[in-house]
PDB file of C-alpha atoms in Angstrom:
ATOM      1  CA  UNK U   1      55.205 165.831  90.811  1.00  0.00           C
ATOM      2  CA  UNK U   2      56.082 168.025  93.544  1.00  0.00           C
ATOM      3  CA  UNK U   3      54.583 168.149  97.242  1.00  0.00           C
ATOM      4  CA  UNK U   4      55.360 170.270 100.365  1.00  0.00           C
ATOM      5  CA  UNK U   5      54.845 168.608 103.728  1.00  0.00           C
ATOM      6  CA  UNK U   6      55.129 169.939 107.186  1.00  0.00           C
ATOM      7  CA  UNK U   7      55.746 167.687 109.912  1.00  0.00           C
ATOM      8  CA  UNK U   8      54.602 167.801 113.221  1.00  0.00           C
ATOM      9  CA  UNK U   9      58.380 168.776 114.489  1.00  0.00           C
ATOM     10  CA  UNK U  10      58.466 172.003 112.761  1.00  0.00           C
ATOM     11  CA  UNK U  11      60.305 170.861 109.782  1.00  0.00           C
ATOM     12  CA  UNK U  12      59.161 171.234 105.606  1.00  0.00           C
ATOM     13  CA  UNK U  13      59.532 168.259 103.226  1.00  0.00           C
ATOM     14  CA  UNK U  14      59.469 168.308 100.034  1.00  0.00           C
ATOM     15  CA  UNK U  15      58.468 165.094  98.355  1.00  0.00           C
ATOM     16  CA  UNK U  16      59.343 164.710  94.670  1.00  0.00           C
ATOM     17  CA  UNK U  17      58.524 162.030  92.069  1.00  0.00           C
ATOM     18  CA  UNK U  18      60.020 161.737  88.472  1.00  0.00           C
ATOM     19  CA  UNK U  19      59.516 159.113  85.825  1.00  0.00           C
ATOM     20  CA  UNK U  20      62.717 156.893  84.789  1.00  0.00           C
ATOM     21  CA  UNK U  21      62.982 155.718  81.474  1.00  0.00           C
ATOM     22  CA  UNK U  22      65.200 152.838  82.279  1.00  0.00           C
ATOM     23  CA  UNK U  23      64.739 150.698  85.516  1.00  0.00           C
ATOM     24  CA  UNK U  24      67.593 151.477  87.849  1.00  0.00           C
ATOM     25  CA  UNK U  25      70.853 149.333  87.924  1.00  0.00           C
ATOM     26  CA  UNK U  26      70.952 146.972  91.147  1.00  0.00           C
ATOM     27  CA  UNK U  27      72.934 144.187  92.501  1.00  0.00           C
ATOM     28  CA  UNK U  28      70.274 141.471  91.867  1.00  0.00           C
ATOM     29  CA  UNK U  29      70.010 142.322  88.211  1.00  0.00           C
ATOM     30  CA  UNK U  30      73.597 142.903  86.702  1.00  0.00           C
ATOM     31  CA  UNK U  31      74.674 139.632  85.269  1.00  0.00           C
ATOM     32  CA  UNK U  32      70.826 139.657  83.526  1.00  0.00           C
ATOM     33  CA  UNK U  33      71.445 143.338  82.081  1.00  0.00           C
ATOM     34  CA  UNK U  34      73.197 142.003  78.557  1.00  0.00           C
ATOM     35  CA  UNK U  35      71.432 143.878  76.133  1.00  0.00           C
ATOM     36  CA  UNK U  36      74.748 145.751  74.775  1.00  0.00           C
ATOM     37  CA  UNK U  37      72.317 147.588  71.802  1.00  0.00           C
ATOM     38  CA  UNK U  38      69.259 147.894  70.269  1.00  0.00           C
ATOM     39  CA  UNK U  39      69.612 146.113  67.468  1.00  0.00           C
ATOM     40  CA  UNK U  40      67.769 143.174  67.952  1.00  0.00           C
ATOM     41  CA  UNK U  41      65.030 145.005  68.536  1.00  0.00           C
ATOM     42  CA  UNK U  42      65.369 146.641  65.490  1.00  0.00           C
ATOM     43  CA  UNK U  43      65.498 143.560  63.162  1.00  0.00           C
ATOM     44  CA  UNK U  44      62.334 142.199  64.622  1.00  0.00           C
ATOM     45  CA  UNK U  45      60.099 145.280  63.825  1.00  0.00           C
ATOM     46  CA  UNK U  46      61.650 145.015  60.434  1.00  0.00           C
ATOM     47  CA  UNK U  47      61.126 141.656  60.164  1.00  0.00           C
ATOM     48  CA  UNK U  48      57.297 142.583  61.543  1.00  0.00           C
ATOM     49  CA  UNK U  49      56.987 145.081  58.936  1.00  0.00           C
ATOM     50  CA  UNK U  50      58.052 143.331  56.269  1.00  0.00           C
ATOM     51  CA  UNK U  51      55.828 140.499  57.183  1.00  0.00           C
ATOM     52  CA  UNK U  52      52.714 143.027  56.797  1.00  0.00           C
ATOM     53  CA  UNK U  53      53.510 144.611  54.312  1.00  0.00           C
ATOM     54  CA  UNK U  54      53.841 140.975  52.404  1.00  0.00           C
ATOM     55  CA  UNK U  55      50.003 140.033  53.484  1.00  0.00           C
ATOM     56  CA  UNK U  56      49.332 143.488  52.413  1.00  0.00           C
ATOM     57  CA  UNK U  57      50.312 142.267  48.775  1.00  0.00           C
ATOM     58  CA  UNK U  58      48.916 139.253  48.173  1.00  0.00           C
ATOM     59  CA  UNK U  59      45.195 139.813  49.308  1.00  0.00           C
ATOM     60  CA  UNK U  60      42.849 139.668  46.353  1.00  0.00           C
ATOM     61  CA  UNK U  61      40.921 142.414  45.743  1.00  0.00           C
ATOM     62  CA  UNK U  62      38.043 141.417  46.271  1.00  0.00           C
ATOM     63  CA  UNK U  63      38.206 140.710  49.780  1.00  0.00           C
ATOM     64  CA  UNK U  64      35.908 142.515  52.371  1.00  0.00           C
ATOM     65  CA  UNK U  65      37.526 143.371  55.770  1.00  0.00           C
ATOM     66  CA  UNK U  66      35.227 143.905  58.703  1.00  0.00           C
ATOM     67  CA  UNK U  67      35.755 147.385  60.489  1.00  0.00           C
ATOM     68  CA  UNK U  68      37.091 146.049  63.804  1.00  0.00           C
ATOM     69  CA  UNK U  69      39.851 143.903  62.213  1.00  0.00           C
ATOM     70  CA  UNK U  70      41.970 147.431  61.835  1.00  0.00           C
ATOM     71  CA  UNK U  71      41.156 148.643  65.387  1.00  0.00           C
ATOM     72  CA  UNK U  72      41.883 144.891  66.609  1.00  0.00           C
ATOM     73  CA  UNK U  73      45.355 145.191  65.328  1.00  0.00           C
ATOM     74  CA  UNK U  74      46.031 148.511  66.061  1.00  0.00           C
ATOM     75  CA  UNK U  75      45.110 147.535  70.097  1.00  0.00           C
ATOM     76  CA  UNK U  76      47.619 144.325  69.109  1.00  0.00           C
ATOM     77  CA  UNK U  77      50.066 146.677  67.817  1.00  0.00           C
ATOM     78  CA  UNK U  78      50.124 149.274  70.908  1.00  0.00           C
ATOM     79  CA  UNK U  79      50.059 146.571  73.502  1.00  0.00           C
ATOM     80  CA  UNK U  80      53.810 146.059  74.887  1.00  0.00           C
ATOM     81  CA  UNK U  81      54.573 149.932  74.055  1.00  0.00           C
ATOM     82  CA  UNK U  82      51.670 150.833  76.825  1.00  0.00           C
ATOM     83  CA  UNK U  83      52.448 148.255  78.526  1.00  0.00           C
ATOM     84  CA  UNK U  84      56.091 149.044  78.737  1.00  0.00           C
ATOM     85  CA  UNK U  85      54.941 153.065  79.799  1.00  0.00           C
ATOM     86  CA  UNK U  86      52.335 152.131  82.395  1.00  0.00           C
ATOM     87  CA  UNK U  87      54.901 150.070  84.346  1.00  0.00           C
ATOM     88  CA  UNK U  88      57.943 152.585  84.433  1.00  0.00           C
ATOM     89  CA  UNK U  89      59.096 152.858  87.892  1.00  0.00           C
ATOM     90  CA  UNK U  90      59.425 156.258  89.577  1.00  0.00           C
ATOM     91  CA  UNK U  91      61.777 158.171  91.775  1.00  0.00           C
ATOM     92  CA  UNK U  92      60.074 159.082  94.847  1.00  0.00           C
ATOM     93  CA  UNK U  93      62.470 161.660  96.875  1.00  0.00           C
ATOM     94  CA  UNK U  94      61.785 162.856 100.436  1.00  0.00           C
ATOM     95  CA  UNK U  95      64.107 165.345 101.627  1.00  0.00           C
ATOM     96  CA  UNK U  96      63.925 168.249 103.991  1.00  0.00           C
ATOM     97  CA  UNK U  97      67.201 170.948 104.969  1.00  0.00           C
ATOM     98  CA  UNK U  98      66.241 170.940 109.014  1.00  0.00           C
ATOM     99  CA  UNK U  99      64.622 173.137 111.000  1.00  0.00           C
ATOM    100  CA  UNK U 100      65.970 176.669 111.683  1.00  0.00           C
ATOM    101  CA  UNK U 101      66.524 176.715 115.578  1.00  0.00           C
ATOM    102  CA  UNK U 102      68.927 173.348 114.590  1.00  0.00           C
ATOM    103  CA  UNK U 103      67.168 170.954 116.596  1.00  0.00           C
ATOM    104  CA  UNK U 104      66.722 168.431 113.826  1.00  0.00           C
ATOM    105  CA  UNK U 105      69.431 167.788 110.805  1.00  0.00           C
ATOM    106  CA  UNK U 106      68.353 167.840 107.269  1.00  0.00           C
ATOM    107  CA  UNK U 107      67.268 164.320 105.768  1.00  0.00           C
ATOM    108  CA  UNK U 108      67.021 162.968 102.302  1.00  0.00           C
ATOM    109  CA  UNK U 109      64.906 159.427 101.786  1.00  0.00           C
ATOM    110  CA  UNK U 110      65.099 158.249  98.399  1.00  0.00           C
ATOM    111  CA  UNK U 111      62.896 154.802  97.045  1.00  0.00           C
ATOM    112  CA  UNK U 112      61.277 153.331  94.015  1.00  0.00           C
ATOM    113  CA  UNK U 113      57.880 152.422  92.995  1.00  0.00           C
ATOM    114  CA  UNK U 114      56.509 150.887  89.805  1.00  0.00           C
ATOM    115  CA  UNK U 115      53.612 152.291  88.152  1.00  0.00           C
ATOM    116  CA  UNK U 116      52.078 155.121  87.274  1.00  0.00           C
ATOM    117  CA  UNK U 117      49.124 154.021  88.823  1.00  0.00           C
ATOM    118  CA  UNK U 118      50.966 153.311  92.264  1.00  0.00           C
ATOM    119  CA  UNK U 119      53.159 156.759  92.097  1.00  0.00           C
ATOM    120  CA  UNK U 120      50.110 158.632  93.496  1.00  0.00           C
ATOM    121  CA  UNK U 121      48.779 156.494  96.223  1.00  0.00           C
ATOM    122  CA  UNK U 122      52.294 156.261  97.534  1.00  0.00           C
ATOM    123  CA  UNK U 123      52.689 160.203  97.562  1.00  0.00           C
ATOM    124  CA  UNK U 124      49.846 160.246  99.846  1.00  0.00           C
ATOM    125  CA  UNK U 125      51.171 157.735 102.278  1.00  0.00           C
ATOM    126  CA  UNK U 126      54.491 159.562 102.379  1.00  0.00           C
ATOM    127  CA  UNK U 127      53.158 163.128 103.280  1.00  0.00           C
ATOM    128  CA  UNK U 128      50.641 161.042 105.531  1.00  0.00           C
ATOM    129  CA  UNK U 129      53.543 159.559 107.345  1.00  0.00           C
ATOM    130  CA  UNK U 130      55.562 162.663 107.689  1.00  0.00           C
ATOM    131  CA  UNK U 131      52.546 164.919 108.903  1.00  0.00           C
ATOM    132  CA  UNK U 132      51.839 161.898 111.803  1.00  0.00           C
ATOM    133  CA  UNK U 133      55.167 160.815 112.580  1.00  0.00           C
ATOM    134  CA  UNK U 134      57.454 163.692 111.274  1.00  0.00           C
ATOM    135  CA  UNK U 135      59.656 160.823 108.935  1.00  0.00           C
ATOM    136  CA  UNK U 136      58.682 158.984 106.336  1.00  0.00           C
ATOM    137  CA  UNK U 137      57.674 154.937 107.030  1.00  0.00           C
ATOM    138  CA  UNK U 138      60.194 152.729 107.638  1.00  0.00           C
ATOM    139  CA  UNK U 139      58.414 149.654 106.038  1.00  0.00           C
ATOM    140  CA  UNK U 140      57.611 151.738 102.612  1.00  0.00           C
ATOM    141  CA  UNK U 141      59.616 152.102 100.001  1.00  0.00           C
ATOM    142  CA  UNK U 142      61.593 155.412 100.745  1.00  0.00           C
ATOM    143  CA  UNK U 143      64.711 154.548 102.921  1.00  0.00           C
ATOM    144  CA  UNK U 144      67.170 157.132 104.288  1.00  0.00           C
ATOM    145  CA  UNK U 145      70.498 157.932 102.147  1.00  0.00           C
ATOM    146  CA  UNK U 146      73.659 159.678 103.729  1.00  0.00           C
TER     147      UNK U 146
END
């Protein structure tokens, strides 16, 4: 997602946004961050699988499954991986190389948002802030970076 903004000073920002796949390493979460692998993860959907594929076995034939029972599981089954892609947070970057008489320095503002419902809507207030007040917000999420 890629925007061009002018400001009211004369100078062109570009505002960019990019999905991360992993939420970004800060101070307040290190000593939580002790997942060294994947492997737990891995036993449980075998574990999950096996599970199924046990029920699977021992119904009787006989036995008459409604039509929403598969679509109820299915919507069980996809869940936390929606979940889990809905709620990636994004890279919003604000940057701009100056004006060309040299008046004003180039910038960068870099910030975080959650969602890719919220990614959007935050754009907007970004370029909306630069076309007013030539910089992005203070109180929003973007905050300047040397």
């Amino acid at each position: 997602m890629n925007r061009l903004v002018r400001g009211n000073d004369g100078r062109e920002w570009v505002i960019r946004a990019h999905m991360e796949w992993r939420q970004p390493a800060t101070a307040d979460d290190f000593e939580h961050d002790a997942a060294a692998n994947y492997t737990p993860g891995i036993m449980m959907a075998g574990v999950a699988l096996a599970l199924a594929g046990a029920l699977l076995l021992s119904m009787p034939d006989r036995l008459v499954i409604p039509d929403f029972v598969p679509y109820g599981l299915l919507l069980v089954a996809l869940f936390f991986p929606l979940r889990w892609v809905l709620r990636r947070p994004w890279t919003v970057v604000a940057e701009t190389d100056g004006d060309a008489a040299g008046d004003h320095p180039s910038e960068r503002w870099v910030g975080t948002v959650s969602g890719v419902f919220n990614i959007g809507g935050e754009v907007k207030r970004v370029a909306k802030s630069i076309s007013q007040y030539d910089l992005p917000d203070f109180e929003g999420p973007l905050h300047p970076v040397e």
